[in-house]
PDB file of C-alpha atoms in Angstrom:
ATOM      1  CA  UNK A   1     -14.438  13.037   7.985  1.00 65.00           C
ATOM      2  CA  UNK A   2     -13.311  11.916  11.540  1.00 81.00           C
ATOM      3  CA  UNK A   3      -9.722  13.185  13.170  1.00 91.00           C
ATOM      4  CA  UNK A   4      -9.002   9.449  13.065  1.00 93.00           C
ATOM      5  CA  UNK A   5      -7.778   9.463   9.142  1.00 96.00           C
ATOM      6  CA  UNK A   6      -4.721  12.112   8.982  1.00 96.00           C
ATOM      7  CA  UNK A   7      -3.612  13.532   5.169  1.00 96.00           C
ATOM      8  CA  UNK A   8      -0.513  15.220   5.103  1.00 95.00           C
ATOM      9  CA  UNK A   9       1.774  16.702   2.429  1.00 94.00           C
ATOM     10  CA  UNK A  10       5.819  17.354   1.594  1.00 92.00           C
ATOM     11  CA  UNK A  11       5.759  18.153  -1.555  1.00 93.00           C
ATOM     12  CA  UNK A  12       5.014  15.426  -3.621  1.00 94.00           C
ATOM     13  CA  UNK A  13       5.252  13.137  -0.989  1.00 96.00           C
ATOM     14  CA  UNK A  14       1.215  12.671  -0.082  1.00 97.00           C
ATOM     15  CA  UNK A  15       0.377  10.482   3.116  1.00 97.00           C
ATOM     16  CA  UNK A  16      -2.862   8.598   4.810  1.00 97.00           C
ATOM     17  CA  UNK A  17      -2.084   8.037   8.559  1.00 97.00           C
ATOM     18  CA  UNK A  18      -4.348   6.273  11.323  1.00 96.00           C
ATOM     19  CA  UNK A  19      -5.088   7.600  14.071  1.00 95.00           C
ATOM     20  CA  UNK A  20      -6.414   6.184  16.557  1.00 91.00           C
ATOM     21  CA  UNK A  21      -3.176   5.161  18.631  1.00 91.00           C
ATOM     22  CA  UNK A  22      -5.280   4.039  21.745  1.00 92.00           C
ATOM     23  CA  UNK A  23      -6.878   1.359  19.828  1.00 90.00           C
ATOM     24  CA  UNK A  24      -3.605   0.910  18.171  1.00 92.00           C
ATOM     25  CA  UNK A  25      -4.462   1.616  15.260  1.00 93.00           C
ATOM     26  CA  UNK A  26      -7.922  -0.198  14.698  1.00 90.00           C
ATOM     27  CA  UNK A  27     -10.524   0.753  12.189  1.00 89.00           C
ATOM     28  CA  UNK A  28     -14.420   1.421  12.242  1.00 89.00           C
ATOM     29  CA  UNK A  29     -15.993   1.397   9.424  1.00 88.00           C
ATOM     30  CA  UNK A  30     -16.402   5.651  10.030  1.00 90.00           C
ATOM     31  CA  UNK A  31     -12.478   5.440   9.312  1.00 92.00           C
ATOM     32  CA  UNK A  32     -12.618   3.296   6.168  1.00 93.00           C
ATOM     33  CA  UNK A  33     -14.444   5.626   4.834  1.00 93.00           C
ATOM     34  CA  UNK A  34     -12.390   8.703   5.966  1.00 95.00           C
ATOM     35  CA  UNK A  35      -9.458   6.820   3.800  1.00 96.00           C
ATOM     36  CA  UNK A  36     -11.760   6.322   0.810  1.00 96.00           C
ATOM     37  CA  UNK A  37     -12.558   9.917   0.363  1.00 95.00           C
ATOM     38  CA  UNK A  38      -8.415  10.607   1.015  1.00 96.00           C
ATOM     39  CA  UNK A  39      -8.020   8.200  -1.919  1.00 96.00           C
ATOM     40  CA  UNK A  40     -10.092   9.300  -3.854  1.00 96.00           C
ATOM     41  CA  UNK A  41      -8.800  13.087  -3.352  1.00 95.00           C
ATOM     42  CA  UNK A  42      -5.157  12.536  -3.907  1.00 96.00           C
ATOM     43  CA  UNK A  43      -6.083  10.234  -7.057  1.00 94.00           C
ATOM     44  CA  UNK A  44      -7.045  13.261  -8.671  1.00 94.00           C
ATOM     45  CA  UNK A  45      -3.971  15.095  -7.802  1.00 94.00           C
ATOM     46  CA  UNK A  46      -0.984  14.938 -10.579  1.00 92.00           C
ATOM     47  CA  UNK A  47       1.537  16.235  -8.417  1.00 93.00           C
ATOM     48  CA  UNK A  48       1.548  13.549  -5.783  1.00 96.00           C
ATOM     49  CA  UNK A  49       4.611  11.386  -6.739  1.00 96.00           C
ATOM     50  CA  UNK A  50       4.248   8.928  -3.476  1.00 98.00           C
ATOM     51  CA  UNK A  51       2.045   7.737  -1.225  1.00 98.00           C
ATOM     52  CA  UNK A  52       2.707   6.426   1.901  1.00 98.00           C
ATOM     53  CA  UNK A  53       0.410   5.022   4.972  1.00 98.00           C
ATOM     54  CA  UNK A  54       1.216   4.921   8.182  1.00 97.00           C
ATOM     55  CA  UNK A  55       0.067   4.965  11.752  1.00 96.00           C
ATOM     56  CA  UNK A  56       0.067   7.144  14.534  1.00 95.00           C
ATOM     57  CA  UNK A  57       1.440   6.524  17.749  1.00 94.00           C
ATOM     58  CA  UNK A  58       4.828   4.551  17.049  1.00 92.00           C
ATOM     59  CA  UNK A  59       3.762   1.730  18.282  1.00 93.00           C
ATOM     60  CA  UNK A  60       1.073   0.192  15.464  1.00 95.00           C
ATOM     61  CA  UNK A  61      -0.171   0.584  11.757  1.00 96.00           C
ATOM     62  CA  UNK A  62      -2.837  -1.330  11.815  1.00 94.00           C
ATOM     63  CA  UNK A  63      -3.966  -3.786  14.153  1.00 89.00           C
ATOM     64  CA  UNK A  64      -7.404  -4.714  12.466  1.00 79.00           C
ATOM     65  CA  UNK A  65     -10.792  -3.602  12.677  1.00 74.00           C
ATOM     66  CA  UNK A  66     -11.711  -2.247  15.194  1.00 69.00           C
ATOM     67  CA  UNK A  67     -14.254  -5.524  17.285  1.00 70.00           C
ATOM     68  CA  UNK A  68     -15.294  -2.820  20.029  1.00 65.00           C
ATOM     69  CA  UNK A  69     -17.714  -1.755  16.544  1.00 66.00           C
ATOM     70  CA  UNK A  70     -18.789  -5.039  15.469  1.00 61.00           C
ATOM     71  CA  UNK A  71     -21.911  -4.712  17.510  1.00 60.00           C
ATOM     72  CA  UNK A  72     -22.729  -1.333  15.593  1.00 63.00           C
ATOM     73  CA  UNK A  73     -21.089  -2.241  12.450  1.00 62.00           C
ATOM     74  CA  UNK A  74     -21.164  -5.908  11.135  1.00 61.00           C
ATOM     75  CA  UNK A  75     -23.730  -8.070  13.786  1.00 59.00           C
ATOM     76  CA  UNK A  76     -26.887  -7.980  10.601  1.00 70.00           C
ATOM     77  CA  UNK A  77     -25.786  -9.825   7.472  1.00 74.00           C
ATOM     78  CA  UNK A  78     -26.455  -5.834   5.675  1.00 79.00           C
ATOM     79  CA  UNK A  79     -24.111  -4.229   8.122  1.00 72.00           C
ATOM     80  CA  UNK A  80     -21.031  -7.336   6.939  1.00 78.00           C
ATOM     81  CA  UNK A  81     -22.046  -6.237   3.389  1.00 83.00           C
ATOM     82  CA  UNK A  82     -21.707  -2.659   3.317  1.00 85.00           C
ATOM     83  CA  UNK A  83     -18.358  -3.117   6.314  1.00 83.00           C
ATOM     84  CA  UNK A  84     -16.931  -5.342   3.504  1.00 85.00           C
ATOM     85  CA  UNK A  85     -17.582  -3.349   0.204  1.00 89.00           C
ATOM     86  CA  UNK A  86     -17.007  -0.210   1.532  1.00 91.00           C
ATOM     87  CA  UNK A  87     -13.146  -1.967   3.184  1.00 89.00           C
ATOM     88  CA  UNK A  88     -13.550  -3.573  -1.119  1.00 92.00           C
ATOM     89  CA  UNK A  89     -13.393  -0.053  -2.205  1.00 94.00           C
ATOM     90  CA  UNK A  90     -10.555   0.974  -0.206  1.00 95.00           C
ATOM     91  CA  UNK A  91      -7.992  -1.991  -0.765  1.00 95.00           C
ATOM     92  CA  UNK A  92      -8.814  -1.052  -4.593  1.00 95.00           C
ATOM     93  CA  UNK A  93      -8.269   2.067  -4.693  1.00 96.00           C
ATOM     94  CA  UNK A  94      -5.185   1.651  -3.242  1.00 97.00           C
ATOM     95  CA  UNK A  95      -3.798  -1.311  -5.805  1.00 96.00           C
ATOM     96  CA  UNK A  96      -5.396   1.009  -7.969  1.00 94.00           C
ATOM     97  CA  UNK A  97      -2.855   4.073  -7.267  1.00 96.00           C
ATOM     98  CA  UNK A  98      -1.734   5.319 -10.116  1.00 93.00           C
ATOM     99  CA  UNK A  99       1.774   6.647  -7.969  1.00 95.00           C
ATOM    100  CA  UNK A 100       4.030   3.835  -5.883  1.00 97.00           C
ATOM    101  CA  UNK A 101       2.995   3.437  -2.537  1.00 98.00           C
ATOM    102  CA  UNK A 102       4.400   2.442   0.586  1.00 98.00           C
ATOM    103  CA  UNK A 103       3.555   0.872   3.716  1.00 98.00           C
ATOM    104  CA  UNK A 104       5.594   2.243   6.687  1.00 98.00           C
ATOM    105  CA  UNK A 105       4.733  -0.545   9.244  1.00 98.00           C
ATOM    106  CA  UNK A 106       5.897   0.424  12.897  1.00 96.00           C
ATOM    107  CA  UNK A 107       4.612  -2.465  15.620  1.00 95.00           C
ATOM    108  CA  UNK A 108       2.026  -4.614  14.921  1.00 95.00           C
ATOM    109  CA  UNK A 109       0.726  -4.998  11.374  1.00 96.00           C
ATOM    110  CA  UNK A 110      -2.815  -7.520  12.443  1.00 94.00           C
ATOM    111  CA  UNK A 111      -5.947  -8.988   9.650  1.00 91.00           C
ATOM    112  CA  UNK A 112      -7.231  -5.669   7.829  1.00 90.00           C
ATOM    113  CA  UNK A 113      -3.118  -4.304   8.492  1.00 94.00           C
ATOM    114  CA  UNK A 114      -2.165  -7.078   5.900  1.00 96.00           C
ATOM    115  CA  UNK A 115      -4.755  -6.804   3.782  1.00 94.00           C
ATOM    116  CA  UNK A 116      -3.828  -3.146   3.919  1.00 95.00           C
ATOM    117  CA  UNK A 117      -0.400  -3.482   3.342  1.00 97.00           C
ATOM    118  CA  UNK A 118      -0.989  -6.079   0.846  1.00 97.00           C
ATOM    119  CA  UNK A 119      -2.202  -3.519  -1.977  1.00 97.00           C
ATOM    120  CA  UNK A 120       1.071  -1.185  -1.316  1.00 98.00           C
ATOM    121  CA  UNK A 121       3.855  -1.207  -3.912  1.00 97.00           C
ATOM    122  CA  UNK A 122       6.463  -1.434  -1.233  1.00 98.00           C
ATOM    123  CA  UNK A 123       6.366  -2.401   2.779  1.00 98.00           C
ATOM    124  CA  UNK A 124       8.812  -1.278   5.319  1.00 98.00           C
ATOM    125  CA  UNK A 125       8.406  -2.422   9.433  1.00 98.00           C
ATOM    126  CA  UNK A 126      10.839  -2.320  12.162  1.00 97.00           C
ATOM    127  CA  UNK A 127      11.922  -5.073  13.468  1.00 97.00           C
ATOM    128  CA  UNK A 128      10.148  -5.118  16.821  1.00 96.00           C
ATOM    129  CA  UNK A 129       6.614  -5.189  14.510  1.00 97.00           C
ATOM    130  CA  UNK A 130       4.604  -8.262  14.354  1.00 95.00           C
ATOM    131  CA  UNK A 131       2.633  -9.832  11.821  1.00 97.00           C
ATOM    132  CA  UNK A 132      -0.952 -11.828  11.451  1.00 96.00           C
ATOM    133  CA  UNK A 133      -3.995 -12.548  10.471  1.00 94.00           C
ATOM    134  CA  UNK A 134      -6.049 -13.927  12.892  1.00 92.00           C
ATOM    135  CA  UNK A 135      -9.672 -14.444  10.982  1.00 90.00           C
ATOM    136  CA  UNK A 136      -9.336 -18.194  12.102  1.00 93.00           C
ATOM    137  CA  UNK A 137      -9.661 -17.418  15.678  1.00 91.00           C
ATOM    138  CA  UNK A 138     -12.807 -14.969  15.055  1.00 85.00           C
ATOM    139  CA  UNK A 139     -14.622 -17.082  12.556  1.00 88.00           C
ATOM    140  CA  UNK A 140     -14.207 -14.923   9.878  1.00 82.00           C
ATOM    141  CA  UNK A 141     -14.571 -14.882   6.363  1.00 83.00           C
ATOM    142  CA  UNK A 142     -11.510 -13.779   3.423  1.00 85.00           C
ATOM    143  CA  UNK A 143     -12.876 -13.663  -0.149  1.00 86.00           C
ATOM    144  CA  UNK A 144     -10.280 -14.307  -3.249  1.00 91.00           C
ATOM    145  CA  UNK A 145      -9.066 -11.050  -4.093  1.00 92.00           C
ATOM    146  CA  UNK A 146      -7.550 -10.417  -0.159  1.00 91.00           C
ATOM    147  CA  UNK A 147      -6.414 -14.459  -0.030  1.00 95.00           C
ATOM    148  CA  UNK A 148      -4.929 -13.811  -3.706  1.00 94.00           C
ATOM    149  CA  UNK A 149      -3.034 -10.602  -3.189  1.00 95.00           C
ATOM    150  CA  UNK A 150      -1.540 -12.714  -0.279  1.00 96.00           C
ATOM    151  CA  UNK A 151      -1.269 -15.109  -2.648  1.00 96.00           C
ATOM    152  CA  UNK A 152       0.805 -13.416  -4.928  1.00 95.00           C
ATOM    153  CA  UNK A 153       3.546 -11.745  -2.997  1.00 96.00           C
ATOM    154  CA  UNK A 154       4.473 -14.385  -0.229  1.00 96.00           C
ATOM    155  CA  UNK A 155       3.240 -17.599  -2.431  1.00 96.00           C
ATOM    156  CA  UNK A 156       0.540 -20.435  -1.340  1.00 97.00           C
ATOM    157  CA  UNK A 157       2.154 -22.642   0.760  1.00 97.00           C
ATOM    158  CA  UNK A 158       3.153 -18.788   3.093  1.00 97.00           C
ATOM    159  CA  UNK A 159      -0.397 -18.010   2.005  1.00 97.00           C
ATOM    160  CA  UNK A 160      -1.766 -20.842   4.156  1.00 97.00           C
ATOM    161  CA  UNK A 161       0.450 -20.966   7.311  1.00 97.00           C
ATOM    162  CA  UNK A 162      -0.689 -17.213   7.916  1.00 96.00           C
ATOM    163  CA  UNK A 163      -4.083 -18.249   7.380  1.00 96.00           C
ATOM    164  CA  UNK A 164      -4.451 -21.654   8.755  1.00 96.00           C
ATOM    165  CA  UNK A 165      -2.318 -21.128  11.553  1.00 97.00           C
ATOM    166  CA  UNK A 166      -3.764 -17.516  12.766  1.00 95.00           C
ATOM    167  CA  UNK A 167      -0.538 -17.085  15.208  1.00 96.00           C
ATOM    168  CA  UNK A 168       2.445 -14.040  14.677  1.00 96.00           C
ATOM    169  CA  UNK A 169       5.080 -13.543  12.851  1.00 96.00           C
ATOM    170  CA  UNK A 170       7.813 -11.373  13.670  1.00 97.00           C
ATOM    171  CA  UNK A 171       9.922  -9.419  11.013  1.00 97.00           C
ATOM    172  CA  UNK A 172      12.456 -11.377  10.316  1.00 96.00           C
ATOM    173  CA  UNK A 173       9.767 -14.360   9.507  1.00 97.00           C
ATOM    174  CA  UNK A 174       7.911 -11.557   7.513  1.00 97.00           C
ATOM    175  CA  UNK A 175      11.212 -10.802   5.753  1.00 97.00           C
ATOM    176  CA  UNK A 176      11.450 -13.922   4.879  1.00 97.00           C
ATOM    177  CA  UNK A 177       8.587 -15.399   3.566  1.00 96.00           C
ATOM    178  CA  UNK A 178       8.677 -11.700   1.009  1.00 96.00           C
ATOM    179  CA  UNK A 179       6.065  -9.934   3.077  1.00 97.00           C
ATOM    180  CA  UNK A 180       7.755  -7.057   4.145  1.00 97.00           C
ATOM    181  CA  UNK A 181      10.687  -5.200   1.658  1.00 97.00           C
ATOM    182  CA  UNK A 182      12.853  -4.373   4.335  1.00 97.00           C
ATOM    183  CA  UNK A 183      13.131  -4.511   7.972  1.00 98.00           C
ATOM    184  CA  UNK A 184      15.114  -1.580   9.488  1.00 98.00           C
ATOM    185  CA  UNK A 185      15.424  -0.421  13.320  1.00 98.00           C
ATOM    186  CA  UNK A 186      12.331   0.369  14.887  1.00 97.00           C
ATOM    187  CA  UNK A 187      12.887   4.236  15.279  1.00 96.00           C
ATOM    188  CA  UNK A 188      14.128   4.060  11.481  1.00 97.00           C
ATOM    189  CA  UNK A 189      10.637   3.496   9.906  1.00 98.00           C
ATOM    190  CA  UNK A 190       9.487   6.762   8.835  1.00 97.00           C
ATOM    191  CA  UNK A 191      12.657   8.020   7.877  1.00 97.00           C
ATOM    192  CA  UNK A 192      13.493   4.614   6.014  1.00 98.00           C
ATOM    193  CA  UNK A 193      10.296   5.160   4.517  1.00 98.00           C
ATOM    194  CA  UNK A 194      10.436   9.034   3.644  1.00 97.00           C
ATOM    195  CA  UNK A 195      13.764   8.197   1.689  1.00 97.00           C
ATOM    196  CA  UNK A 196      12.516   5.302  -0.381  1.00 97.00           C
ATOM    197  CA  UNK A 197       9.758   8.072  -1.080  1.00 97.00           C
ATOM    198  CA  UNK A 198      12.177  10.734  -1.696  1.00 96.00           C
ATOM    199  CA  UNK A 199      14.412   8.109  -3.892  1.00 96.00           C
ATOM    200  CA  UNK A 200      10.831   6.887  -6.173  1.00 97.00           C
ATOM    201  CA  UNK A 201       9.985  10.738  -6.530  1.00 95.00           C
ATOM    202  CA  UNK A 202      13.203  11.918  -8.118  1.00 95.00           C
ATOM    203  CA  UNK A 203      12.866   9.032 -10.871  1.00 96.00           C
ATOM    204  CA  UNK A 204      11.049  10.008 -14.316  1.00 96.00           C
ATOM    205  CA  UNK A 205       7.454   9.575 -12.477  1.00 95.00           C
ATOM    206  CA  UNK A 206       5.941   8.426 -16.252  1.00 95.00           C
ATOM    207  CA  UNK A 207       8.959   5.527 -15.893  1.00 96.00           C
ATOM    208  CA  UNK A 208       7.747   4.540 -12.413  1.00 96.00           C
ATOM    209  CA  UNK A 209       4.345   4.585 -13.061  1.00 95.00           C
ATOM    210  CA  UNK A 210       4.446   2.985 -15.999  1.00 96.00           C
ATOM    211  CA  UNK A 211       5.785  -0.083 -14.620  1.00 97.00           C
ATOM    212  CA  UNK A 212       3.840  -0.012 -11.448  1.00 96.00           C
ATOM    213  CA  UNK A 213       0.117  -0.649 -14.509  1.00 96.00           C
ATOM    214  CA  UNK A 214       2.628  -2.983 -16.117  1.00 96.00           C
ATOM    215  CA  UNK A 215       3.718  -5.337 -12.925  1.00 95.00           C
ATOM    216  CA  UNK A 216      -0.012  -5.116 -12.524  1.00 94.00           C
ATOM    217  CA  UNK A 217      -0.938  -6.207 -16.067  1.00 95.00           C
ATOM    218  CA  UNK A 218       1.419  -9.392 -15.218  1.00 95.00           C
ATOM    219  CA  UNK A 219      -0.390 -10.691 -12.648  1.00 92.00           C
ATOM    220  CA  UNK A 220      -4.068 -11.240 -13.857  1.00 92.00           C
ATOM    221  CA  UNK A 221      -4.741 -13.770 -16.373  1.00 92.00           C
ATOM    222  CA  UNK A 222      -3.290 -13.408 -19.191  1.00 93.00           C
ATOM    223  CA  UNK A 223      -6.944 -13.278 -21.385  1.00 95.00           C
ATOM    224  CA  UNK A 224      -7.176 -10.648 -18.931  1.00 95.00           C
ATOM    225  CA  UNK A 225      -3.659  -8.192 -20.186  1.00 96.00           C
ATOM    226  CA  UNK A 226      -3.888  -4.985 -22.187  1.00 95.00           C
ATOM    227  CA  UNK A 227      -0.476  -5.230 -24.082  1.00 97.00           C
ATOM    228  CA  UNK A 228      -1.247  -1.939 -26.419  1.00 96.00           C
ATOM    229  CA  UNK A 229      -2.105   0.005 -22.736  1.00 96.00           C
ATOM    230  CA  UNK A 230       1.902  -1.652 -21.820  1.00 96.00           C
ATOM    231  CA  UNK A 231       3.272  -0.876 -25.012  1.00 97.00           C
ATOM    232  CA  UNK A 232       1.590   2.711 -24.818  1.00 97.00           C
ATOM    233  CA  UNK A 233       3.253   3.688 -21.871  1.00 95.00           C
ATOM    234  CA  UNK A 234       6.247   2.200 -22.657  1.00 97.00           C
ATOM    235  CA  UNK A 235       6.040   4.305 -25.653  1.00 97.00           C
ATOM    236  CA  UNK A 236       4.510   7.452 -23.917  1.00 96.00           C
ATOM    237  CA  UNK A 237       7.385   7.216 -21.797  1.00 96.00           C
ATOM    238  CA  UNK A 238       9.909   7.130 -24.883  1.00 95.00           C
ATOM    239  CA  UNK A 239       7.945  10.202 -26.051  1.00 96.00           C
ATOM    240  CA  UNK A 240       8.048  12.051 -23.357  1.00 95.00           C
ATOM    241  CA  UNK A 241      10.044  15.507 -21.644  1.00 95.00           C
ATOM    242  CA  UNK A 242      11.652  13.305 -18.689  1.00 95.00           C
ATOM    243  CA  UNK A 243      13.505  10.733 -21.896  1.00 94.00           C
ATOM    244  CA  UNK A 244      14.676  14.501 -23.536  1.00 96.00           C
ATOM    245  CA  UNK A 245      15.994  15.902 -19.557  1.00 94.00           C
ATOM    246  CA  UNK A 246      17.139  11.710 -18.610  1.00 94.00           C
ATOM    247  CA  UNK A 247      19.330  11.563 -21.626  1.00 94.00           C
ATOM    248  CA  UNK A 248      20.742  14.763 -21.435  1.00 95.00           C
ATOM    249  CA  UNK A 249      21.311  15.202 -17.432  1.00 94.00           C
ATOM    250  CA  UNK A 250      23.457  11.778 -17.652  1.00 93.00           C
ATOM    251  CA  UNK A 251      25.833  13.223 -20.707  1.00 95.00           C
ATOM    252  CA  UNK A 252      25.836  16.355 -18.203  1.00 94.00           C
ATOM    253  CA  UNK A 253      26.912  14.172 -15.294  1.00 93.00           C
ATOM    254  CA  UNK A 254      24.166  16.280 -13.640  1.00 94.00           C
ATOM    255  CA  UNK A 255      21.143  15.286 -11.596  1.00 94.00           C
ATOM    256  CA  UNK A 256      17.878  15.008 -13.492  1.00 93.00           C
ATOM    257  CA  UNK A 257      14.920  16.974 -13.056  1.00 94.00           C
ATOM    258  CA  UNK A 258      12.072  15.123 -14.163  1.00 94.00           C
ATOM    259  CA  UNK A 259       8.481  16.862 -14.669  1.00 92.00           C
ATOM    260  CA  UNK A 260       6.327  13.508 -15.899  1.00 87.00           C
ATOM    261  CA  UNK A 261       5.832  14.853 -19.006  1.00 91.00           C
TER     262      UNK A 261
END
């Protein structure tokens, strides 16, 4: 473990914080491994309703890979393979996390930061945020899964522009492309992410999590979709105590207290 990755809990909201502000939260292999460990532990905790990913220091979410580590971590074929396998596991864990995930984007979101944010369900950034995937300036290769995530969010034309030009896009351009859900004042990014998390966390967890699962299935090829599992998730919602609580709370004009069962 490393102090460059922090974890926090605030009730039913969990956080993973990239903590290398002196390098705009550029990520080393050691940091990715710590994120993997944190995600694995959080995935076991049924009391978590929302996960927020953020960067420390207020100047960056994640500014990509720590290039100073390239010679020690990614100079050999084996090193590249190990690094790519580790980041793939992290991206898959974030994308496959059972609960809603929010990317709280302060400042720079570059390279691996963009890739990580695309694995989250919701992205909130500040007006001063900047985005870029500079792979073409570094000679890096990007695999199918990462590019596919970007295409699913912004479409093929914008995905090509982002990669072909390798230029920086500002927050308004990111919003226009659909790369982010919401743009807020730079000093309100954390509060906006917390407010969104609280709003999600107050809703029926089984409904929210079933929608996340079903949306994920819609993005798969038709032959790969698990429609029976989708139907089962819907049935579980209607069979739940939370469905009874939701109906009663509505009739009684009070806020429902959902328990996730």
